[in-house]
PDB file of N, CA and C in Angstrom:
ATOM      1  N   UNK A   1     -93.861  70.340  67.484  1.00 67.00           N
ATOM      2  CA  UNK A   1     -94.051  70.946  69.055  1.00 67.00           C
ATOM      3  C   UNK A   1     -93.653  69.896  69.994  1.00 67.00           C
ATOM      4  N   UNK A   2     -92.920  70.398  70.857  1.00 81.00           N
ATOM      5  CA  UNK A   2     -92.540  69.700  72.075  1.00 81.00           C
ATOM      6  C   UNK A   2     -93.748  69.704  73.154  1.00 81.00           C
ATOM      7  N   UNK A   3     -93.608  68.564  73.700  1.00 83.00           N
ATOM      8  CA  UNK A   3     -94.762  68.438  74.964  1.00 83.00           C
ATOM      9  C   UNK A   3     -93.940  68.881  76.311  1.00 83.00           C
ATOM     10  N   UNK A   4     -95.084  69.785  76.904  1.00 81.00           N
ATOM     11  CA  UNK A   4     -94.427  70.338  78.169  1.00 81.00           C
ATOM     12  C   UNK A   4     -94.152  69.275  79.183  1.00 81.00           C
ATOM     13  N   UNK A   5     -93.250  69.572  80.075  1.00 85.00           N
ATOM     14  CA  UNK A   5     -92.897  68.218  81.282  1.00 85.00           C
ATOM     15  C   UNK A   5     -94.036  68.594  82.249  1.00 85.00           C
ATOM     16  N   UNK A   6     -94.508  67.200  82.585  1.00 86.00           N
ATOM     17  CA  UNK A   6     -95.364  67.090  83.455  1.00 86.00           C
ATOM     18  C   UNK A   6     -94.626  67.107  85.004  1.00 86.00           C
ATOM     19  N   UNK A   7     -94.976  67.573  85.933  1.00 89.00           N
ATOM     20  CA  UNK A   7     -94.254  67.162  87.315  1.00 89.00           C
ATOM     21  C   UNK A   7     -95.292  66.910  88.222  1.00 89.00           C
ATOM     22  N   UNK A   8     -94.583  65.995  89.304  1.00 89.00           N
ATOM     23  CA  UNK A   8     -95.253  65.570  90.357  1.00 89.00           C
ATOM     24  C   UNK A   8     -94.972  66.571  91.784  1.00 89.00           C
ATOM     25  N   UNK A   9     -95.703  66.339  92.824  1.00 91.00           N
ATOM     26  CA  UNK A   9     -95.518  67.103  93.850  1.00 91.00           C
ATOM     27  C   UNK A   9     -93.891  67.053  94.088  1.00 91.00           C
ATOM     28  N   UNK A  10     -93.510  65.602  94.546  1.00 91.00           N
ATOM     29  CA  UNK A  10     -92.007  65.451  94.854  1.00 91.00           C
ATOM     30  C   UNK A  10     -90.945  66.366  93.927  1.00 91.00           C
ATOM     31  N   UNK A  11     -91.449  66.385  92.691  1.00 91.00           N
ATOM     32  CA  UNK A  11     -90.289  67.275  91.725  1.00 91.00           C
ATOM     33  C   UNK A  11     -90.538  68.510  92.011  1.00 91.00           C
ATOM     34  N   UNK A  12     -91.810  69.082  92.119  1.00 89.00           N
ATOM     35  CA  UNK A  12     -91.901  70.670  92.489  1.00 89.00           C
ATOM     36  C   UNK A  12     -91.244  70.699  93.833  1.00 89.00           C
ATOM     37  N   UNK A  13     -91.167  70.098  94.769  1.00 91.00           N
ATOM     38  CA  UNK A  13     -90.476  70.209  96.326  1.00 91.00           C
ATOM     39  C   UNK A  13     -89.223  70.703  95.708  1.00 91.00           C
ATOM     40  N   UNK A  14     -88.384  69.656  95.027  1.00 90.00           N
ATOM     41  CA  UNK A  14     -87.089  69.897  94.675  1.00 90.00           C
ATOM     42  C   UNK A  14     -86.824  71.402  94.147  1.00 90.00           C
ATOM     43  N   UNK A  15     -87.773  71.746  93.200  1.00 87.00           N
ATOM     44  CA  UNK A  15     -87.396  72.787  92.316  1.00 87.00           C
ATOM     45  C   UNK A  15     -87.529  73.890  93.306  1.00 87.00           C
ATOM     46  N   UNK A  16     -88.686  73.999  93.998  1.00 85.00           N
ATOM     47  CA  UNK A  16     -89.204  75.366  94.880  1.00 85.00           C
ATOM     48  C   UNK A  16     -88.442  75.098  96.127  1.00 85.00           C
ATOM     49  N   UNK A  17     -87.986  74.059  96.663  1.00 90.00           N
ATOM     50  CA  UNK A  17     -87.434  73.927  97.780  1.00 90.00           C
ATOM     51  C   UNK A  17     -88.181  74.084  99.117  1.00 90.00           C
ATOM     52  N   UNK A  18     -89.220  73.634  98.931  1.00 88.00           N
ATOM     53  CA  UNK A  18     -90.549  73.808  99.641  1.00 88.00           C
ATOM     54  C   UNK A  18     -91.211  72.354 100.160  1.00 88.00           C
ATOM     55  N   UNK A  19     -91.791  72.310 101.067  1.00 92.00           N
ATOM     56  CA  UNK A  19     -92.174  71.153 101.708  1.00 92.00           C
ATOM     57  C   UNK A  19     -93.334  70.556 100.923  1.00 92.00           C
ATOM     58  N   UNK A  20     -93.692  69.297 101.290  1.00 92.00           N
ATOM     59  CA  UNK A  20     -94.925  68.564 100.551  1.00 92.00           C
ATOM     60  C   UNK A  20     -96.234  69.376 101.047  1.00 92.00           C
ATOM     61  N   UNK A  21     -96.303  69.677 102.137  1.00 93.00           N
ATOM     62  CA  UNK A  21     -97.795  70.265 102.566  1.00 93.00           C
ATOM     63  C   UNK A  21     -97.695  71.924 101.992  1.00 93.00           C
ATOM     64  N   UNK A  22     -96.669  72.337 101.793  1.00 91.00           N
ATOM     65  CA  UNK A  22     -96.849  73.793 101.226  1.00 91.00           C
ATOM     66  C   UNK A  22     -97.122  73.577  99.590  1.00 91.00           C
ATOM     67  N   UNK A  23     -96.524  72.712  99.042  1.00 90.00           N
ATOM     68  CA  UNK A  23     -96.984  72.306  97.544  1.00 90.00           C
ATOM     69  C   UNK A  23     -98.511  72.136  97.552  1.00 90.00           C
ATOM     70  N   UNK A  24     -98.905  71.314  98.356  1.00 90.00           N
ATOM     71  CA  UNK A  24    -100.233  70.678  98.098  1.00 90.00           C
ATOM     72  C   UNK A  24    -101.176  71.806  98.801  1.00 90.00           C
ATOM     73  N   UNK A  25    -100.773  72.698  99.651  1.00 90.00           N
ATOM     74  CA  UNK A  25    -101.764  73.869  99.858  1.00 90.00           C
ATOM     75  C   UNK A  25    -101.780  74.959  98.825  1.00 90.00           C
ATOM     76  N   UNK A  26    -100.543  75.106  98.393  1.00 89.00           N
ATOM     77  CA  UNK A  26    -100.666  76.147  97.023  1.00 89.00           C
ATOM     78  C   UNK A  26    -101.254  75.487  96.043  1.00 89.00           C
ATOM     79  N   UNK A  27    -101.447  74.217  95.763  1.00 88.00           N
ATOM     80  CA  UNK A  27    -102.208  73.969  94.536  1.00 88.00           C
ATOM     81  C   UNK A  27    -103.703  74.100  95.055  1.00 88.00           C
ATOM     82  N   UNK A  28    -104.185  73.434  96.369  1.00 88.00           N
ATOM     83  CA  UNK A  28    -105.525  73.549  96.682  1.00 88.00           C
ATOM     84  C   UNK A  28    -106.088  74.957  96.637  1.00 88.00           C
ATOM     85  N   UNK A  29    -105.292  75.935  97.112  1.00 89.00           N
ATOM     86  CA  UNK A  29    -105.652  77.444  97.177  1.00 89.00           C
ATOM     87  C   UNK A  29    -105.598  78.227  95.826  1.00 89.00           C
ATOM     88  N   UNK A  30    -105.227  77.408  94.618  1.00 86.00           N
ATOM     89  CA  UNK A  30    -104.652  77.658  93.487  1.00 86.00           C
ATOM     90  C   UNK A  30    -103.696  78.945  93.346  1.00 86.00           C
ATOM     91  N   UNK A  31    -102.826  79.087  94.317  1.00 87.00           N
ATOM     92  CA  UNK A  31    -101.698  79.805  94.267  1.00 87.00           C
ATOM     93  C   UNK A  31    -100.696  79.194  93.535  1.00 87.00           C
ATOM     94  N   UNK A  32    -100.654  78.168  93.249  1.00 86.00           N
ATOM     95  CA  UNK A  32     -99.732  77.333  92.316  1.00 86.00           C
ATOM     96  C   UNK A  32    -100.771  76.598  91.361  1.00 86.00           C
ATOM     97  N   UNK A  33    -100.532  76.978  90.057  1.00 86.00           N
ATOM     98  CA  UNK A  33    -101.208  76.368  89.001  1.00 86.00           C
ATOM     99  C   UNK A  33    -101.119  75.086  88.740  1.00 86.00           C
ATOM    100  N   UNK A  34    -101.929  74.231  89.121  1.00 86.00           N
ATOM    101  CA  UNK A  34    -101.802  72.630  88.452  1.00 86.00           C
ATOM    102  C   UNK A  34    -102.822  72.376  87.537  1.00 86.00           C
ATOM    103  N   UNK A  35    -102.619  71.138  86.936  1.00 84.00           N
ATOM    104  CA  UNK A  35    -103.646  70.271  85.887  1.00 84.00           C
ATOM    105  C   UNK A  35    -104.806  70.225  86.664  1.00 84.00           C
ATOM    106  N   UNK A  36    -105.930  70.120  86.014  1.00 85.00           N
ATOM    107  CA  UNK A  36    -107.166  69.711  86.427  1.00 85.00           C
ATOM    108  C   UNK A  36    -107.123  68.092  87.004  1.00 85.00           C
ATOM    109  N   UNK A  37    -107.741  67.961  88.087  1.00 85.00           N
ATOM    110  CA  UNK A  37    -107.741  66.547  88.527  1.00 85.00           C
ATOM    111  C   UNK A  37    -109.023  66.177  89.545  1.00 85.00           C
ATOM    112  N   UNK A  38    -109.379  64.882  89.703  1.00 85.00           N
ATOM    113  CA  UNK A  38    -110.569  64.521  90.363  1.00 85.00           C
ATOM    114  C   UNK A  38    -109.885  64.126  91.731  1.00 85.00           C
ATOM    115  N   UNK A  39    -111.096  64.222  92.854  1.00 83.00           N
ATOM    116  CA  UNK A  39    -110.723  64.244  94.167  1.00 83.00           C
ATOM    117  C   UNK A  39    -110.084  62.915  94.298  1.00 83.00           C
ATOM    118  N   UNK A  40    -108.779  62.786  95.139  1.00 81.00           N
ATOM    119  CA  UNK A  40    -108.391  61.525  95.329  1.00 81.00           C
ATOM    120  C   UNK A  40    -107.303  61.239  94.150  1.00 81.00           C
ATOM    121  N   UNK A  41    -107.046  62.178  93.199  1.00 84.00           N
ATOM    122  CA  UNK A  41    -106.052  61.907  92.214  1.00 84.00           C
ATOM    123  C   UNK A  41    -104.872  62.718  92.663  1.00 84.00           C
ATOM    124  N   UNK A  42    -103.742  62.276  92.043  1.00 87.00           N
ATOM    125  CA  UNK A  42    -102.556  63.346  92.442  1.00 87.00           C
ATOM    126  C   UNK A  42    -102.156  64.491  91.650  1.00 87.00           C
ATOM    127  N   UNK A  43    -101.633  65.658  92.260  1.00 88.00           N
ATOM    128  CA  UNK A  43    -101.552  66.898  91.761  1.00 88.00           C
ATOM    129  C   UNK A  43    -100.345  66.478  90.643  1.00 88.00           C
ATOM    130  N   UNK A  44    -100.657  67.395  89.471  1.00 88.00           N
ATOM    131  CA  UNK A  44     -99.703  67.187  88.455  1.00 88.00           C
ATOM    132  C   UNK A  44     -99.458  68.705  87.965  1.00 88.00           C
ATOM    133  N   UNK A  45     -98.227  69.153  87.541  1.00 88.00           N
ATOM    134  CA  UNK A  45     -97.883  70.662  87.349  1.00 88.00           C
ATOM    135  C   UNK A  45     -97.256  70.396  86.113  1.00 88.00           C
ATOM    136  N   UNK A  46     -97.539  71.741  85.289  1.00 86.00           N
ATOM    137  CA  UNK A  46     -96.502  71.832  84.228  1.00 86.00           C
ATOM    138  C   UNK A  46     -95.278  72.523  84.586  1.00 86.00           C
ATOM    139  N   UNK A  47     -94.141  72.252  84.093  1.00 85.00           N
ATOM    140  CA  UNK A  47     -92.937  73.071  84.273  1.00 85.00           C
ATOM    141  C   UNK A  47     -93.071  74.350  84.004  1.00 85.00           C
ATOM    142  N   UNK A  48     -93.602  74.852  83.087  1.00 82.00           N
ATOM    143  CA  UNK A  48     -93.890  76.198  82.464  1.00 82.00           C
ATOM    144  C   UNK A  48     -94.545  76.804  83.463  1.00 82.00           C
ATOM    145  N   UNK A  49     -95.334  76.466  84.087  1.00 78.00           N
ATOM    146  CA  UNK A  49     -96.327  77.109  85.438  1.00 78.00           C
ATOM    147  C   UNK A  49     -95.595  77.368  86.332  1.00 78.00           C
ATOM    148  N   UNK A  50     -94.292  76.717  86.707  1.00 78.00           N
ATOM    149  CA  UNK A  50     -93.561  76.908  87.730  1.00 78.00           C
ATOM    150  C   UNK A  50     -92.341  78.140  87.820  1.00 78.00           C
ATOM    151  N   UNK A  51     -92.493  78.651  86.620  1.00 72.00           N
ATOM    152  CA  UNK A  51     -91.476  79.427  86.121  1.00 72.00           C
ATOM    153  C   UNK A  51     -91.779  81.083  86.851  1.00 72.00           C
ATOM    154  N   UNK A  52     -92.872  80.885  87.119  1.00 58.00           N
ATOM    155  CA  UNK A  52     -93.068  82.095  87.888  1.00 58.00           C
ATOM    156  C   UNK A  52     -92.660  82.252  89.206  1.00 58.00           C
TER     157      UNK A  52
END
């Protein structure tokens, strides 16, 4: 079984052609699904969740 690719905010920016603030705002409002994190940690996204 292949592990899904984990993406950072900058990688999501390139794929979605949106800015950093948009990506972070979408993750904060759960409009963009991200992996669980603690306060202060970086956002992480799965490539399969960005296909929508």
